[in-house]
C-alpha atoms as a printed R data frame, in Angstrom:
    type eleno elety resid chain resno      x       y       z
1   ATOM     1    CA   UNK     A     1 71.529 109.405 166.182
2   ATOM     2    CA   UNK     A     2 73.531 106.700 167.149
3   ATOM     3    CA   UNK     A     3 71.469 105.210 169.782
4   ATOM     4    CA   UNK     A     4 68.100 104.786 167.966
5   ATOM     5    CA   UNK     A     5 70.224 102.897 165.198
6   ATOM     6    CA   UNK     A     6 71.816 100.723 168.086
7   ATOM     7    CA   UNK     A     7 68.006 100.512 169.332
8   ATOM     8    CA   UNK     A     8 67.099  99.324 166.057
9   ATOM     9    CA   UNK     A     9 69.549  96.220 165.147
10  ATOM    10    CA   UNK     A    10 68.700  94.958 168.850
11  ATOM    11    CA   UNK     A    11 65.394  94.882 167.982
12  ATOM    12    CA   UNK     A    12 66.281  93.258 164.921
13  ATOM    13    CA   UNK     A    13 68.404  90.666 166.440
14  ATOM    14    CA   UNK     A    14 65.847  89.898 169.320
15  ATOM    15    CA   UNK     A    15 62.733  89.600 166.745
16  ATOM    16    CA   UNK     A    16 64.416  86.160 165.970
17  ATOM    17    CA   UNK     A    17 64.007  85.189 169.923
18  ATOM    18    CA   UNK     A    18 61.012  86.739 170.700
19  ATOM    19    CA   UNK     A    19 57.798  84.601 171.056
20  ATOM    20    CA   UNK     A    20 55.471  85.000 168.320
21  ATOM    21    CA   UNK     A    21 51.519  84.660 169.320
22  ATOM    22    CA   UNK     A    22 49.836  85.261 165.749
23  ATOM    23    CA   UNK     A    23 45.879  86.156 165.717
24  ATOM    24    CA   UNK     A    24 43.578  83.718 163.972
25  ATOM    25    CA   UNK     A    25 42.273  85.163 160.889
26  ATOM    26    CA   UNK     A    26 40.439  88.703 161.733
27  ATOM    27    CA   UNK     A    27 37.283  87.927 159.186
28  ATOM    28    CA   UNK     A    28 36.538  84.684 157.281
29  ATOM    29    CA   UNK     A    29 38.908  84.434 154.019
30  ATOM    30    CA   UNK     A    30 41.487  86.484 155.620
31  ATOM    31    CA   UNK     A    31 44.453  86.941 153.410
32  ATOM    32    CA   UNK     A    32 47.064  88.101 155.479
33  ATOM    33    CA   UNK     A    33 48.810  87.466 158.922
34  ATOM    34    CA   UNK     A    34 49.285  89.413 162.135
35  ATOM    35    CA   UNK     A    35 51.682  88.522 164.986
36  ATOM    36    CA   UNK     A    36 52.325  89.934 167.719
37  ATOM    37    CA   UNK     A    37 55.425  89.684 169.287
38  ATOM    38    CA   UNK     A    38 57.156  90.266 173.447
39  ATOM    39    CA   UNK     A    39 60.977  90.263 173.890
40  ATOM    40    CA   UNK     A    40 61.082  91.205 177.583
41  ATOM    41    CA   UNK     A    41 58.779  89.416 180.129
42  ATOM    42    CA   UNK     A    42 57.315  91.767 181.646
43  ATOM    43    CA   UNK     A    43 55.540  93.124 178.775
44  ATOM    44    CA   UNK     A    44 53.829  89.594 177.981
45  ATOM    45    CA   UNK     A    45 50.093  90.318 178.987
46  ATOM    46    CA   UNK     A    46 50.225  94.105 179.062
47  ATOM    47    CA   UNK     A    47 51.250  95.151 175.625
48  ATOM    48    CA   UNK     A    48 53.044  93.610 172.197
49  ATOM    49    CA   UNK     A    49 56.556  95.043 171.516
50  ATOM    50    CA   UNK     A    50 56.008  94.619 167.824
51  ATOM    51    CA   UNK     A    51 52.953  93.510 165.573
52  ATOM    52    CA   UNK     A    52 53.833  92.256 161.950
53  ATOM    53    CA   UNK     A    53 51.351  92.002 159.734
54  ATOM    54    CA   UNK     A    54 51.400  90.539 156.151
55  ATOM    55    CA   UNK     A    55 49.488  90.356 152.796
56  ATOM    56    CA   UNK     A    56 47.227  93.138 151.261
57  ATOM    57    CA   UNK     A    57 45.286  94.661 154.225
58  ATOM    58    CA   UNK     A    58 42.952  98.063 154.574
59  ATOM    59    CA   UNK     A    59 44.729  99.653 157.988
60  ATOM    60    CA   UNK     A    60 41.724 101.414 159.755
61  ATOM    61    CA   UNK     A    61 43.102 105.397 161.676
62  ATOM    62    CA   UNK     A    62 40.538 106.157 164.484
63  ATOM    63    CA   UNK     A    63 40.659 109.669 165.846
64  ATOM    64    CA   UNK     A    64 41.241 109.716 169.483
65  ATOM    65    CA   UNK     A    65 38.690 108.978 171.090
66  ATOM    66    CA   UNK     A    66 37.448 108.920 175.019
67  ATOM    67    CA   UNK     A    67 34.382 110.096 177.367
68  ATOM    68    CA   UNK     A    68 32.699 112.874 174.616
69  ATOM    69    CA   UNK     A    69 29.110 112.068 174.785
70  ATOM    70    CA   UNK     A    70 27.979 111.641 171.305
71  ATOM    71    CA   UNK     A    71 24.358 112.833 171.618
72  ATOM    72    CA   UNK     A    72 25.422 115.958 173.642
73  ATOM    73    CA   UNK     A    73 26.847 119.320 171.844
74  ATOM    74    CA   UNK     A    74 30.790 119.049 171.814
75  ATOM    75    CA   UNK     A    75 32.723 119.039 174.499
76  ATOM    76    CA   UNK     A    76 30.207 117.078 177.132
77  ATOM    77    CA   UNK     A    77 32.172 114.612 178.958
78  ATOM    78    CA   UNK     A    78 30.390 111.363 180.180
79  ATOM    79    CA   UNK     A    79 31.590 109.982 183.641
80  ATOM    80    CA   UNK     A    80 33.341 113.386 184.751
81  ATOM    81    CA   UNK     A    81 35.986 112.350 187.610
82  ATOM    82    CA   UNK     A    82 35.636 108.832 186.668
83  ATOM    83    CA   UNK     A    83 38.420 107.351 184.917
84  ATOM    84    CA   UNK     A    84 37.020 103.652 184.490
85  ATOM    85    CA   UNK     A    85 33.968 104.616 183.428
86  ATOM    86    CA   UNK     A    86 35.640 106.991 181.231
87  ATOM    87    CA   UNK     A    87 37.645 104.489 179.818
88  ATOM    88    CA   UNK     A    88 34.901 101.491 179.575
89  ATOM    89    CA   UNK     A    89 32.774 104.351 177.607
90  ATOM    90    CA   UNK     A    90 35.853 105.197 175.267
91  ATOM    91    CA   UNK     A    91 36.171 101.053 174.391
92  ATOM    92    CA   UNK     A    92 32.683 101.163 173.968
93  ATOM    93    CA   UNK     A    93 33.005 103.574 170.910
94  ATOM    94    CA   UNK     A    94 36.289 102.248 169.553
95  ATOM    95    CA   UNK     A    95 34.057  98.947 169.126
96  ATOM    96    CA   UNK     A    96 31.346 100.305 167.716
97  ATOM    97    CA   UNK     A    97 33.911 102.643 164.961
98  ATOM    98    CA   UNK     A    98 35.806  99.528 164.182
99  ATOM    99    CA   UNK     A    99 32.595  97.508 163.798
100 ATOM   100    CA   UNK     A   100 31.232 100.429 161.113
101 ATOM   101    CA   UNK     A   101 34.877  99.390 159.164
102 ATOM   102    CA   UNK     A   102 34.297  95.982 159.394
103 ATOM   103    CA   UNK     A   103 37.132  95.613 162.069
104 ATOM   104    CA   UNK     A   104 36.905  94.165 165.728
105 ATOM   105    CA   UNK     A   105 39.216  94.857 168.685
106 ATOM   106    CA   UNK     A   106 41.081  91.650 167.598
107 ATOM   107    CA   UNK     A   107 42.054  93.623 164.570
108 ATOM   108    CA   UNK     A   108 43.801  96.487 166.135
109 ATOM   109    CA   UNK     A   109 47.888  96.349 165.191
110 ATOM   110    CA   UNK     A   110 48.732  99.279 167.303
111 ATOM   111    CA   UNK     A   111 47.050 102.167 170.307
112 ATOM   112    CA   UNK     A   112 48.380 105.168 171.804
113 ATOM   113    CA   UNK     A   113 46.332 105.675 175.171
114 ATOM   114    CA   UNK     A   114 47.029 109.550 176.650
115 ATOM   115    CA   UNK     A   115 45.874 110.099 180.172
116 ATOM   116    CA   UNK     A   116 46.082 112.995 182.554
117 ATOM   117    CA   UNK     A   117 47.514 111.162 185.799
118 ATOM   118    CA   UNK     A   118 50.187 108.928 185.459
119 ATOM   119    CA   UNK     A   119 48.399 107.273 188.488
120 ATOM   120    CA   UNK     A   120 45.371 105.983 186.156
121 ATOM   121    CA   UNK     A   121 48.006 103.471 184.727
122 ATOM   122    CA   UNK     A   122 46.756 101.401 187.708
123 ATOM   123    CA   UNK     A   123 43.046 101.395 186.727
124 ATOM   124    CA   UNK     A   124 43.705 101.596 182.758
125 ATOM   125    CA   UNK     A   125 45.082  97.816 182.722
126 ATOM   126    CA   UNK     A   126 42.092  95.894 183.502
127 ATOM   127    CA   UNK     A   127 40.146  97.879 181.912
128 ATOM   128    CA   UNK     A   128 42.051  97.613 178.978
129 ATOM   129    CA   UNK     A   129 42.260  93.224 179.428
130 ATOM   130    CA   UNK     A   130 38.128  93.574 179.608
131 ATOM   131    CA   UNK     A   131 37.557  95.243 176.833
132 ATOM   132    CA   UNK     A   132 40.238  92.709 174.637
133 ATOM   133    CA   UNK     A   133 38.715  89.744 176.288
134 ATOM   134    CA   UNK     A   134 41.786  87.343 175.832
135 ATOM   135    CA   UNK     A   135 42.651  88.701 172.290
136 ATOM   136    CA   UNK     A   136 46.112  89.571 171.418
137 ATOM   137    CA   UNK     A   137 47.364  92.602 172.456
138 ATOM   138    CA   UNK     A   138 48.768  95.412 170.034
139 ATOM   139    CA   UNK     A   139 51.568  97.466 169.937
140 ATOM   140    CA   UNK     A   140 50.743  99.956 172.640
141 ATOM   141    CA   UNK     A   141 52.371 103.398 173.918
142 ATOM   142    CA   UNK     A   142 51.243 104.740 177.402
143 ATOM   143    CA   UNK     A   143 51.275 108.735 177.552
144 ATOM   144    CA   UNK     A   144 50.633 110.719 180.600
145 ATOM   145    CA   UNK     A   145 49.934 114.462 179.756
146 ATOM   146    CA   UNK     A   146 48.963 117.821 181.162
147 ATOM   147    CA   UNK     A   147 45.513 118.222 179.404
148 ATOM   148    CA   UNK     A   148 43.222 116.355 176.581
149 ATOM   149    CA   UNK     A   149 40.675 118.416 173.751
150 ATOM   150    CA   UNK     A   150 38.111 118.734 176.449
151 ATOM   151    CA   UNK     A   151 38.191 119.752 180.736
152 ATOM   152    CA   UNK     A   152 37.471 116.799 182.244
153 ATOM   153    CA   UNK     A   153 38.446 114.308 179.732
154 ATOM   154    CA   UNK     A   154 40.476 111.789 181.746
155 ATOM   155    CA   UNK     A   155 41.487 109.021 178.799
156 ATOM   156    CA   UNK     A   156 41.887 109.068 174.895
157 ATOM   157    CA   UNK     A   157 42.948 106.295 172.831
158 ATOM   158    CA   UNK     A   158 44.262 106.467 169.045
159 ATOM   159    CA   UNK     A   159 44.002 103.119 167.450
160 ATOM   160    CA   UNK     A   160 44.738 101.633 164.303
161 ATOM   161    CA   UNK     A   161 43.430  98.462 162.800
162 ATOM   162    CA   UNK     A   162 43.952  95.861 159.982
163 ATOM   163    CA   UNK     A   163 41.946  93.921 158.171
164 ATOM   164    CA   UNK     A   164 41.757  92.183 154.894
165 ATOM   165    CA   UNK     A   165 41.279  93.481 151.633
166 ATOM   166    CA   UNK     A   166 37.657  92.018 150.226
């Protein structure tokens, strides 16, 4: 247990040297404030180490979600063997769920994205930057693993969102 503590006060300490990028306001009359912070370098463009966000906020849990088709029975994949159109289609419907909460992509303080090749790392990045179109990134964890809730499923994404209490 001593590690994570360690882990813990370094974050701390570095949170006071990291570079802060905060999100304009995610909906007109916004009454809190999300940052987004990078300690490390590398991670600047690819992924926030830590989002803060403060004020009253409603925080927005999306299922999973990837290729299902929505207007087939469950369990139909869209784009089998395809992993970018897989992924594109998956953005698509985060948009659209976010959108029915009043949220955008902008508003999003933190992803999970499973896959079932480590190798579609590679391909998930810019498909990832297209669908965030220059927005700040969230806090994101990368997870290869052996299989998703349907054969064929290539990508699912668990987001979670912010925005302001109306």
């Amino acid at each position: 247990m001593r590690l994570p503590a360690t882990a813990a006060l370094l974050a701390v300490a570095l949170a006071g040297t990291a570079q802060a990028q905060t999100a304009p306001a995610p909906a007109p009359g916004g009454v809190f404030e999300k940052k987004t912070y990078n300690y490390a370098d590398w991670t600047k463009g690819r992924f926030s180490e830590a989002v803060t966000v403060t004020g009253p906020a409603k925080t927005i849990f999306l299922a999973g979600i990837g290729a299902e088709d929505e207007d087939q029975k469950p369990g139909t994949i869209r784009h089998p063997g395809d992993f970018t159109a897989q992924c594109k289609y998956a953005y698509e419907k985060i948009k659209k769920a976010l959108e029915k909460n009043g949220a955008t992509l902008g508003d999003v303080v933190k992803m999970v994205t499973y896959v079932t090749d480590i190798r579609y790392q590679q391909l998930y990045g810019p498909c990832r930057t297209e669908a965030f179109a220059g927005q700040p990134l969230p806090a994101h964890t990368f997870l290869n693993i052996n299989q998703l809730a349907w054969p064929g499923m290539l990508v699912e994404i668990d987001v979670t969102a912010m925005v302001p209490v109306k």
